[in-house]
Every structure is written in C-alpha cells, then in structure tokens.
Tab-separated table of C-alpha atoms and ligand atoms in Angstrom:
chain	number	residue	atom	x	y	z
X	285	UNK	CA	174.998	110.869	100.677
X	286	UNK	CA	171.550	112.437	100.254
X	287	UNK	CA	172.320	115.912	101.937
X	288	UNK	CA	170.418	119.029	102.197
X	289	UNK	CA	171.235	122.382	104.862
X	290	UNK	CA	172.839	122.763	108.141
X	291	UNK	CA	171.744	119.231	109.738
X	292	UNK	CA	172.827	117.950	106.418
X	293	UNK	CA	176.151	119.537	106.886
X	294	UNK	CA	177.083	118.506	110.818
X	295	UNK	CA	176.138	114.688	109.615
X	296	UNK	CA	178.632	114.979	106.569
X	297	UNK	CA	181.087	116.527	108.473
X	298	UNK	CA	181.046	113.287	110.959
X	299	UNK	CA	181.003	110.790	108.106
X	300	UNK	CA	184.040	112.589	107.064
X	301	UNK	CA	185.387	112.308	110.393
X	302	UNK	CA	184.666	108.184	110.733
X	303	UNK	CA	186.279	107.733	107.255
X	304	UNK	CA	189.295	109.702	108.557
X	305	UNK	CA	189.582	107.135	111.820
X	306	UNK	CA	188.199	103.865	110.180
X	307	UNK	CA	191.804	101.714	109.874
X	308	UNK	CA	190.418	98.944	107.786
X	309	UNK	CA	188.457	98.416	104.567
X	310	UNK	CA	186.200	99.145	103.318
X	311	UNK	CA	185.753	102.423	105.491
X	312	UNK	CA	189.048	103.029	105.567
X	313	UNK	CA	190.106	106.097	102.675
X	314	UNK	CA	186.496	105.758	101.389
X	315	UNK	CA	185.522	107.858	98.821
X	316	UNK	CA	182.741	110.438	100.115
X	317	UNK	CA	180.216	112.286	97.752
X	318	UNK	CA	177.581	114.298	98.742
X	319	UNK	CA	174.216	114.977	96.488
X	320	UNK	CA	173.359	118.522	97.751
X	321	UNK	CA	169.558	119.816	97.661
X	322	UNK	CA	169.619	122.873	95.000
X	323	UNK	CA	165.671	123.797	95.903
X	324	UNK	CA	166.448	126.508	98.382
X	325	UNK	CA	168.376	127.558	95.579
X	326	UNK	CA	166.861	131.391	94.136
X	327	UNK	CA	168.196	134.491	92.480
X	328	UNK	CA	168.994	137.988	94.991
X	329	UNK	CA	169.749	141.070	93.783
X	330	UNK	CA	171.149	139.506	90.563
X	331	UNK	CA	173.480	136.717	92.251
X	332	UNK	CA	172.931	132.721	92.416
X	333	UNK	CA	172.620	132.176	95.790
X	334	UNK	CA	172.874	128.703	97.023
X	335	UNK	CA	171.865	128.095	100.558
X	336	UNK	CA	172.444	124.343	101.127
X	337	UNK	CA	175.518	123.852	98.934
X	338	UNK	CA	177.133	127.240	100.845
X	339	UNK	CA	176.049	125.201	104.568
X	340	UNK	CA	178.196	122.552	103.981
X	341	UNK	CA	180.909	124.243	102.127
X	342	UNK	CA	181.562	126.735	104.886
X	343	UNK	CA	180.955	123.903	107.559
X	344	UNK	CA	183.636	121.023	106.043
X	345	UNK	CA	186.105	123.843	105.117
X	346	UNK	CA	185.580	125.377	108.781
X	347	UNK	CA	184.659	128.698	107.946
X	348	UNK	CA	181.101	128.638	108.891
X	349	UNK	CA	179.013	130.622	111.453
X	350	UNK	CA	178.351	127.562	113.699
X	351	UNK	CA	175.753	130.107	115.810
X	352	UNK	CA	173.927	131.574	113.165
X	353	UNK	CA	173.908	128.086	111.242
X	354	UNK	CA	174.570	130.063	108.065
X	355	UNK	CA	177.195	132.095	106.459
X	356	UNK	CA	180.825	132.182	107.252
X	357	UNK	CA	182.254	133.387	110.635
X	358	UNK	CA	183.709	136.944	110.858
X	359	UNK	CA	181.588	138.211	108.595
X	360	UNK	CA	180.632	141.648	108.538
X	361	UNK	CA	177.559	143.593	106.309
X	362	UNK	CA	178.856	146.607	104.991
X	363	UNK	CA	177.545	145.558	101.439
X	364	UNK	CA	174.633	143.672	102.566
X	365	UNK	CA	173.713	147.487	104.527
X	366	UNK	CA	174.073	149.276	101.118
X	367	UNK	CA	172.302	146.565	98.992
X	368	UNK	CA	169.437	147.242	101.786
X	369	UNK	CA	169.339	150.910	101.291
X	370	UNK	CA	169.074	150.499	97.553
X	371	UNK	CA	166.207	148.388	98.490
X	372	UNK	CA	167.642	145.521	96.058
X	373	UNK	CA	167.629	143.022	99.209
X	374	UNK	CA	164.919	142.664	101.781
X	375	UNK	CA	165.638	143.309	105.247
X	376	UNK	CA	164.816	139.362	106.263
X	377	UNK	CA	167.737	137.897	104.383
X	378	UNK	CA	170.984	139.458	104.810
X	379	UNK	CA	174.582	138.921	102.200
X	380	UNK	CA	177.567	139.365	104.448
X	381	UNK	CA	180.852	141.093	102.734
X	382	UNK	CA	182.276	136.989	102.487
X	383	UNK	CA	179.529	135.862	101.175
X	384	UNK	CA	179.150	137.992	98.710
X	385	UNK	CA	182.569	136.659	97.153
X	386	UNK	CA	180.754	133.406	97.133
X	387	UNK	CA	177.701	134.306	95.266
X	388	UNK	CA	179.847	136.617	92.677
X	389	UNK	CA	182.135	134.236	91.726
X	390	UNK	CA	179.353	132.013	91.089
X	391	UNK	CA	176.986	134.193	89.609
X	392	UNK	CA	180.396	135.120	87.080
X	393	UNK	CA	181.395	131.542	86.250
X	394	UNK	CA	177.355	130.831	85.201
X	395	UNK	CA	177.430	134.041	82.860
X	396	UNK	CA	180.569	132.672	81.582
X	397	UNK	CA	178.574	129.180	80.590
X	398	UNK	CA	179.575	126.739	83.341
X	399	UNK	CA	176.893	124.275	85.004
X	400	UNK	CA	176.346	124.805	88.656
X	401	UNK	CA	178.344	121.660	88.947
X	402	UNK	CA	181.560	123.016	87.612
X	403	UNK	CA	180.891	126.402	89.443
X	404	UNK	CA	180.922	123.848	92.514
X	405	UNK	CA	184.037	122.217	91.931
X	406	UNK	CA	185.653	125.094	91.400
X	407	UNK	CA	184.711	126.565	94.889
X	408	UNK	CA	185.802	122.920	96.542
X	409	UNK	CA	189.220	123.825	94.363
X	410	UNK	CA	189.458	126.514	96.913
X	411	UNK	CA	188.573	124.733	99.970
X	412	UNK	CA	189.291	121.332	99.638
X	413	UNK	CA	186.732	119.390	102.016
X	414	UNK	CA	187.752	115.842	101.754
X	415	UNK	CA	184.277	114.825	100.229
X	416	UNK	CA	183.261	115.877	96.981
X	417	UNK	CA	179.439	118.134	96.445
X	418	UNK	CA	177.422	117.323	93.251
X	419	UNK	CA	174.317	119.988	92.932
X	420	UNK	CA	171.818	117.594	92.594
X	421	UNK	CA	170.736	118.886	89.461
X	422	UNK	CA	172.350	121.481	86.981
X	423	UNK	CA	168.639	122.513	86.146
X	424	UNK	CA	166.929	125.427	87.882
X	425	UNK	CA	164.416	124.126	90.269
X	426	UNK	CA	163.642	126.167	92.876
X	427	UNK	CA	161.183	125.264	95.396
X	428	UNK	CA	157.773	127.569	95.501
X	429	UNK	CA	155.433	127.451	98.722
X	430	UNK	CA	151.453	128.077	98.025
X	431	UNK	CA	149.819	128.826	101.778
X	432	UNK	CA	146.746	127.398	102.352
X	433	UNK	CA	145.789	130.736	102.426
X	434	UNK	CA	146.855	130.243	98.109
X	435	UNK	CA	149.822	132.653	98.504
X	436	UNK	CA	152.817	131.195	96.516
X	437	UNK	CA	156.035	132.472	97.259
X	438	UNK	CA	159.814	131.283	96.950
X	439	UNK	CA	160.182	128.734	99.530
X	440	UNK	CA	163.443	131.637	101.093
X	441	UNK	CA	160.529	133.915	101.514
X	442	UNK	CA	158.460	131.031	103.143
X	443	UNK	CA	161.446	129.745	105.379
X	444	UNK	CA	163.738	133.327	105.952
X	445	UNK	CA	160.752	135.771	105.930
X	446	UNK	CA	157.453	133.886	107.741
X	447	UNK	CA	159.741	131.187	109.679
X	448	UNK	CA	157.411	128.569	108.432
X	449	UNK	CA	154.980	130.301	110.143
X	450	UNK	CA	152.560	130.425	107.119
X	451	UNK	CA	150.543	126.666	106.445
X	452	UNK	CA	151.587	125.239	103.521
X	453	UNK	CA	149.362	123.415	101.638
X	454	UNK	CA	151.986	122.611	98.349
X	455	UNK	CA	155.785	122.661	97.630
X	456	UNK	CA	156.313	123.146	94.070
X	457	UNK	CA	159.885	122.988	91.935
X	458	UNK	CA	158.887	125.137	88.807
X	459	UNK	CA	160.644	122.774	85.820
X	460	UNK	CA	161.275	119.655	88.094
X	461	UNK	CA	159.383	117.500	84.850
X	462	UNK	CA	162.400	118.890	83.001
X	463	UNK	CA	164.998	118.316	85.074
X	464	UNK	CA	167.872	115.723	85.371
X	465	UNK	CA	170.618	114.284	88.265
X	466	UNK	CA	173.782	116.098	87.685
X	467	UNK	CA	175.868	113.924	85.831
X	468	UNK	CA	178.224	114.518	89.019
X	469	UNK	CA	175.236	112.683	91.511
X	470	UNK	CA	174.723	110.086	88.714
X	471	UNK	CA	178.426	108.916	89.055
X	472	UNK	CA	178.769	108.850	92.643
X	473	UNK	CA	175.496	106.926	92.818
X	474	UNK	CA	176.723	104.209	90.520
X	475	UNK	CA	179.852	104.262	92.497
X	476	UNK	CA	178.790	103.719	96.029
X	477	UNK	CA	178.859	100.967	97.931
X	478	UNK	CA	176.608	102.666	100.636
X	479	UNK	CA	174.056	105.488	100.614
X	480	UNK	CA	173.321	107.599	103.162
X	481	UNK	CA	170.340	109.717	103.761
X	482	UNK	CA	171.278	112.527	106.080
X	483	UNK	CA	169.195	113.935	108.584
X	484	UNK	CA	168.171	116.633	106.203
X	485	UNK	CA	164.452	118.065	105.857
X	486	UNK	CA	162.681	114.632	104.138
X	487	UNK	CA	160.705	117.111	102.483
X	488	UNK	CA	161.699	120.104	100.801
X	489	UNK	CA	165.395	118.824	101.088
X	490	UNK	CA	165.792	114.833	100.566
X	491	UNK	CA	162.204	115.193	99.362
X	492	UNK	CA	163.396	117.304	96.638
X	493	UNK	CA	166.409	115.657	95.319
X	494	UNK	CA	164.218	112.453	95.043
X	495	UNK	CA	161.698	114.019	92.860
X	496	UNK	CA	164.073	115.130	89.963
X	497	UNK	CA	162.994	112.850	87.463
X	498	UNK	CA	165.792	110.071	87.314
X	499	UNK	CA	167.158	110.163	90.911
X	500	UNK	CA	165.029	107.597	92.564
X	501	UNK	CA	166.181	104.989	90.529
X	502	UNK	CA	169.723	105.967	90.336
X	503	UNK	CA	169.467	105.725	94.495
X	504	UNK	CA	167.661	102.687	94.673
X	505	UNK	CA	169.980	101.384	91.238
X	506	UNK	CA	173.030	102.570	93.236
X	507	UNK	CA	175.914	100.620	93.153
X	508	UNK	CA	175.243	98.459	90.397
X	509	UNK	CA	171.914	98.082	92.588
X	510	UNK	CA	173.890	96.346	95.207
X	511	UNK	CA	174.448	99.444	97.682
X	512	UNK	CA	172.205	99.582	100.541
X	513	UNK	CA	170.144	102.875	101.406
X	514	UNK	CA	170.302	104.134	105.210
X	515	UNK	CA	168.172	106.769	106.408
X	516	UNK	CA	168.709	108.802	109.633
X	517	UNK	CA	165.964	110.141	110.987
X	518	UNK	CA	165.442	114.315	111.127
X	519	UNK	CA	163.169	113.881	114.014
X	520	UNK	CA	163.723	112.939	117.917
X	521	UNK	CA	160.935	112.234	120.464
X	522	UNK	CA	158.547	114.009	117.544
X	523	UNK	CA	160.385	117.308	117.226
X	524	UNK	CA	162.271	118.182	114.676
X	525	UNK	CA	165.744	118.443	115.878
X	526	UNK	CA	166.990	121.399	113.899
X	527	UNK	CA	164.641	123.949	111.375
X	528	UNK	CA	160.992	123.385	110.680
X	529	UNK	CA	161.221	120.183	109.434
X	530	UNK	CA	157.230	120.029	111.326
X	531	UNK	CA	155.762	122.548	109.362
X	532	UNK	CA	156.563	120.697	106.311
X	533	UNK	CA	155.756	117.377	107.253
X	534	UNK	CA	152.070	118.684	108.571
X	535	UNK	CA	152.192	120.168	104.696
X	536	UNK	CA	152.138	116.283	103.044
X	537	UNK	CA	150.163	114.666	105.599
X	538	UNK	CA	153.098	113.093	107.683
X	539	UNK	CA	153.017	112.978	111.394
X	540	UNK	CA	156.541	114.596	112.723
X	541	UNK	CA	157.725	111.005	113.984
X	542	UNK	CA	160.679	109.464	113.413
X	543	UNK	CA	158.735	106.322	112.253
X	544	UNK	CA	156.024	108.030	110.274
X	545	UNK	CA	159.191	109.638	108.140
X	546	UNK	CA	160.691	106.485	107.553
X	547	UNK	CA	157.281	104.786	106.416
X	548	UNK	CA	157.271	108.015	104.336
X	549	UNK	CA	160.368	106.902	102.683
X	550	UNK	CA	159.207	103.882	102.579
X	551	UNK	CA	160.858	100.494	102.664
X	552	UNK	CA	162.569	98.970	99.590
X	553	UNK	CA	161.162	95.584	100.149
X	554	UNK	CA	157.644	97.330	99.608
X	555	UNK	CA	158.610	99.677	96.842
X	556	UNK	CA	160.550	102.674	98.724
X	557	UNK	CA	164.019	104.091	99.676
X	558	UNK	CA	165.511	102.433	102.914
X	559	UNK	CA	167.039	99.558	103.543
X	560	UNK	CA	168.003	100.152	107.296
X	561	UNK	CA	166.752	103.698	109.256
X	562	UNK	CA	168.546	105.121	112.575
X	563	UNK	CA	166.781	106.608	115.334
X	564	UNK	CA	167.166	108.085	118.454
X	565	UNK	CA	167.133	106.207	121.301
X	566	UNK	CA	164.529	108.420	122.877
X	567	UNK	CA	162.419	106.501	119.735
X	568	UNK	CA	163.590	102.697	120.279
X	569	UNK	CA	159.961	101.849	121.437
X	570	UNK	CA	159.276	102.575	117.485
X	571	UNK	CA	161.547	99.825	116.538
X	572	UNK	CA	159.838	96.840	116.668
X	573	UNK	CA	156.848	98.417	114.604
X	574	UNK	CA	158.888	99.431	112.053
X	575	UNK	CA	160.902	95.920	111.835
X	576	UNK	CA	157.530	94.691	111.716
X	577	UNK	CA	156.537	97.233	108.401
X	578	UNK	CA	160.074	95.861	106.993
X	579	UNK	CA	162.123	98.652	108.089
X	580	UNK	CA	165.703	97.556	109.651
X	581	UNK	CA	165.225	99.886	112.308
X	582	UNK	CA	167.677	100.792	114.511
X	583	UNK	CA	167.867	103.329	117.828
X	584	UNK	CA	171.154	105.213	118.109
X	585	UNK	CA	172.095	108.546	119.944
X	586	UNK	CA	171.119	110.636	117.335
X	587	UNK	CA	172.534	114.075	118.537
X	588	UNK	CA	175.195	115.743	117.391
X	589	UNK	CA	176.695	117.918	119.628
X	590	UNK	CA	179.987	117.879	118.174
X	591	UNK	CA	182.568	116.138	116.153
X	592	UNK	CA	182.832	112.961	118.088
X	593	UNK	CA	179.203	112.292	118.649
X	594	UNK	CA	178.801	113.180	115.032
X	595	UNK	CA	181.304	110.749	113.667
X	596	UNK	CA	179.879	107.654	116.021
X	597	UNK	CA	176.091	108.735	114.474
X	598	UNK	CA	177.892	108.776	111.300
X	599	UNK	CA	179.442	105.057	112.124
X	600	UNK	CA	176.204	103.590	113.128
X	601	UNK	CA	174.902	104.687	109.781
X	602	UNK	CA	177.539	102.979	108.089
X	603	UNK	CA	177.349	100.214	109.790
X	604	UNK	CA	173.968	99.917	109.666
X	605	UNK	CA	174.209	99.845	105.650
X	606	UNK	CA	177.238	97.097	105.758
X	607	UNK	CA	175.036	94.672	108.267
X	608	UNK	CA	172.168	95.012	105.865
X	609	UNK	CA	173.242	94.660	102.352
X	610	UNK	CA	170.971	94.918	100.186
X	611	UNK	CA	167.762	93.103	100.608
L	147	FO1	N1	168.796	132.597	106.979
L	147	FO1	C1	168.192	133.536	107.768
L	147	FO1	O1	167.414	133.169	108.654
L	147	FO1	N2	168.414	134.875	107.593
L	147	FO1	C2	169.255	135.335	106.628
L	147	FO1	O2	169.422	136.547	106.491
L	147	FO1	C3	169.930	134.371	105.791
L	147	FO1	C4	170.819	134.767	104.795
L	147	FO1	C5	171.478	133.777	104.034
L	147	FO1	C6	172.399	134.133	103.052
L	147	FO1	C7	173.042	133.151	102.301
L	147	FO1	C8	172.758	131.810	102.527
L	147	FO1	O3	173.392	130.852	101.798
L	147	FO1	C9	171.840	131.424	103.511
L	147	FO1	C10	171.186	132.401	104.265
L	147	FO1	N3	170.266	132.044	105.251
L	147	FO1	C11	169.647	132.998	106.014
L	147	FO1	C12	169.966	130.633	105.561
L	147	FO1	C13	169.069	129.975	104.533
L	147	FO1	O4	167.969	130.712	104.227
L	147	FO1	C14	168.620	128.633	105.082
L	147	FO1	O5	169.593	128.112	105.923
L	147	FO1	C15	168.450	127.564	104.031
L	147	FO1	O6	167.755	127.997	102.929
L	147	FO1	C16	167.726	126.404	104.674
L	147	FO1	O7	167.964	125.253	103.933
C-alpha cells in the first residue's frame, strides 16, 4: 500500500482487519506493507518529527487520538508548554509529553547513524502492528509550499499554521532529484501481488511518494510487473472526505472529483498508475465515463466510520485488484 496521514491510516487499519477475517488464499495471512509518505516530514526544536509515519503507528497499535486525528490519546503538554515558553516551538503545532518519546528516540537512533527505515522498525519492534511501514524514502525530502502570493514555507507551516488557507501555486520536495525508494518499499513492491493506493492526499501524499525518482516504476513493475494497482478515491460527491485534499488539487489544476483524481493518476493502459479505482457510491454516475477513459471503475461505500465499514472498503479494494489482474 501507497499510504500517507490519517485517511491513510483508518484504510490500513481495515485492510489489516480483512486480512485478519479472509479464511482462504490468497487473502488469507497475507503479508501487508505499507509505503508511508515522509514529505510532511520536517525538523522542530531539534527532533525528526514524522507526521504520517506517527498517524498510522499510533492508529494500528491503538494508541492514537482518534478526535484530534493526531498524536496519541492521554496525552498531556507539560513539555510541549515549556518548549513554547522558550519560544523553540510555535504556538500552532503542539509536542505532547508521549510524543515527545517518539520524536527523541528517533531523533537519537538518526544521530547514532541509522536510516529512517531502521529507526522505523525499531518503533514497530515496540508496537507490533501486524503490517510492516517502509518510509518511502531514507532521503530528506520535505515538502515546501510557494503561495501564489510567492511565499514558500514548509508545507507543516502551510497545512498546521494557515489550514490550507493560503493558494498554493507549487509543492516542492527540496532533493527529490536525489532521492531513492527505501530499499524497505522496493522489496515489498517486488513482493506484492496487489497494490493499493489508499485514500491518502493524491497530491502532497501519494503524489509525493510517486515522484521519488524510482518509485513509479517499481509500482507499476510491482510484482514481477504482474500485481495490479487499485486506487481509492480521497474524494466523495467532490469534497474531500478528510483534510484539504481541495486546496491541493486546485494547486495542480485538478478538479476535486473523484474521477478527475483518477484520470490524474491516470490509467495504466494509457501510460499511468491504476488498474481498477473505487468510488463512492454517491459517484457511480462517474463510472461509465471512466470505464470509457479505461479506468475499471468501480462505486463502493467509501466511508469509514469504523472498523467494519473500513475492512469491507478495504475488501472491495482487494477484490477489485484480484478481478482485474493486470491488464
Ligand atoms: N496538527 C495540528 O493541526 N496541530 C498540531 O499541533 C499538530 C501537532 C503534531 C505533532 C506531531 C505530529 O506527528 C503531527 C501533528 N499534527 C498537528 C498533525 C500533522 O501536522 C498533520 O496531521 C500531518 O502533517 C498531515 O499529513
């Protein structure tokens, strides 16, 4: 799985959950990896923080804030207040006490010379979450925002601060020319039988991940080139259903549809990602236009409200990818 944040996160957690109640092959005891977007990815007050990686860390080992949609639950800020007073942390983006564990033990292990990948395994060592995270890259690329306005700022600013509130005219990944899969995403995408594209932010989440040099052809090569790639869309009745997904779409030019992002993606057949795409059944009159632009479209409930609605999304997906091997 392509993943990025929290949306990311809920759809992993119900893939996890199908595997657990598929009986027979070749669900059944599958293998899960997830390719985690590393953009959000910046540097606070001296620690590595790692926003998407952290969402689905604390979400498949329970221990996140389901309200907030970040952090872990029970946390309280009696650092995060001091760090504030110092002035070392702005007010709009807060460390709890737990956190802080997090993003010190990783911030040690990377003085000490480990990749971002090994600091990752060793946190899963902890919490074992019956999938496996790769960092998508080991490389520092963290995503900058320039406004139309030509302010450029680290896309936590952007997001945390401003809400999205400020138009974007660019996302940029400082070093994404230089940059390579982890060897950890490279593995699992040779591996797979199936890829899925969660319902992450298409673009400064999957969007990301794609453009490190090397990962769209390890997706599309996946599986010895014989593992289909389904998409699920991000958007519902042309909203995005969680973040600001909209504000980045309007920022390259796509409309906030749940066909528009697929044709964004592109099909395989004409040079792109997917080889089947879910969407909401508030979008099934979208179907038949996308079959028509060679995208196995296919509407679904899309929302999950909890585990079980998560893990049937998360079995249409797969099924989706084992009815349309690929093309
Ligand atoms: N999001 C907020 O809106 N406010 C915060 O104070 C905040 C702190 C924070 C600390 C650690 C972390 O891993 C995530 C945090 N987030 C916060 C969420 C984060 O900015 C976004 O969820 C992701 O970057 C979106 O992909």
């Amino acid at each position: 799985m392509l993943a990025g944040g929290v949306g990311g996160a809920r759809f992993v957690r119900g893939v996890r959950e199908a595997v657990r109640r598929a009986t027979d092959a070749p669900l059944a005891n599958a293998a899960i990896d997830v390719i985690v977007n590393t953009g959000d990815d910046w540097w606070l007050a001296g620690l590595r923080i790692a926003p998407d990686h952290d969402s689905l860390l604390y979400t498949l080992s329970g221990q996140n804030d389901e309200v907030r949609g970040w952090g872990r639950v029970g946390e309280t800020e009696r650092v995060a207040a001091e760090l504030q007073a110092h002035g070392v942390t702005p007010e709009w983006f807060t460390l709890g006490d737990l956190d802080l564990g997090t993003h010190i033990a990783r911030t040690a292990w990377l003085r000490s010379g480990l990749t971002p990948s090994e600091v990752s395994s060793r946190l899963q060592a902890r919490w074992p979450l019956g999938v496996t995270l790769h960092p998508a890259t080991d490389d520092e690329v963290d995503t900058y925002v320039v406004t139309t306005d030509g302010d450029r700022m680290h896309f936590q600013e952007w997001w945390t601060r401003h809400r999205a509130a400020l138009p974007a005219a660019r996302f940029e990944q400082d070093g994404i020319d230089d940059a390579s899969p982890s060897p950890g995403a490279l593995a699992a995408l040779e591996a797979a039988d199936i890829v899925l594209v969660a319902p992450s932010n298409p673009v400064v989440s999957i969007g990301t991940i794609l453009s490190i040099p090397g990962m769209r052809d390890a997706v599309l090569g996946a599986g010895s080139g014989a593992a289909p790639v389904v998409g699920v869309s991000p958007i519902i009745a042309g909203a995005a259903v969680r973040g600001m997904a909209d504000a980045c779409l309007t920022a390259i030019g796509v409309e906030t549809d749940a066909a528009e992002v697929a044709r964004h993606y592109g099909p395989r057949s004409a040079g792109g990602l997917l080889d089947a795409w879910l969407v909401g059944v508030e979008d099934e009159p979208l179907v038949a236009g996308l079959r028509a632009d060679g995208v196995a479209a296919t509407a679904v409930p899309l929302w999950m409200r909890d585990l079980d609605t998560s893990a049937a999304l998360a079995a249409a997906a797969l099924a989706a990818g084992l009815e349309h091997p690929r093309a």
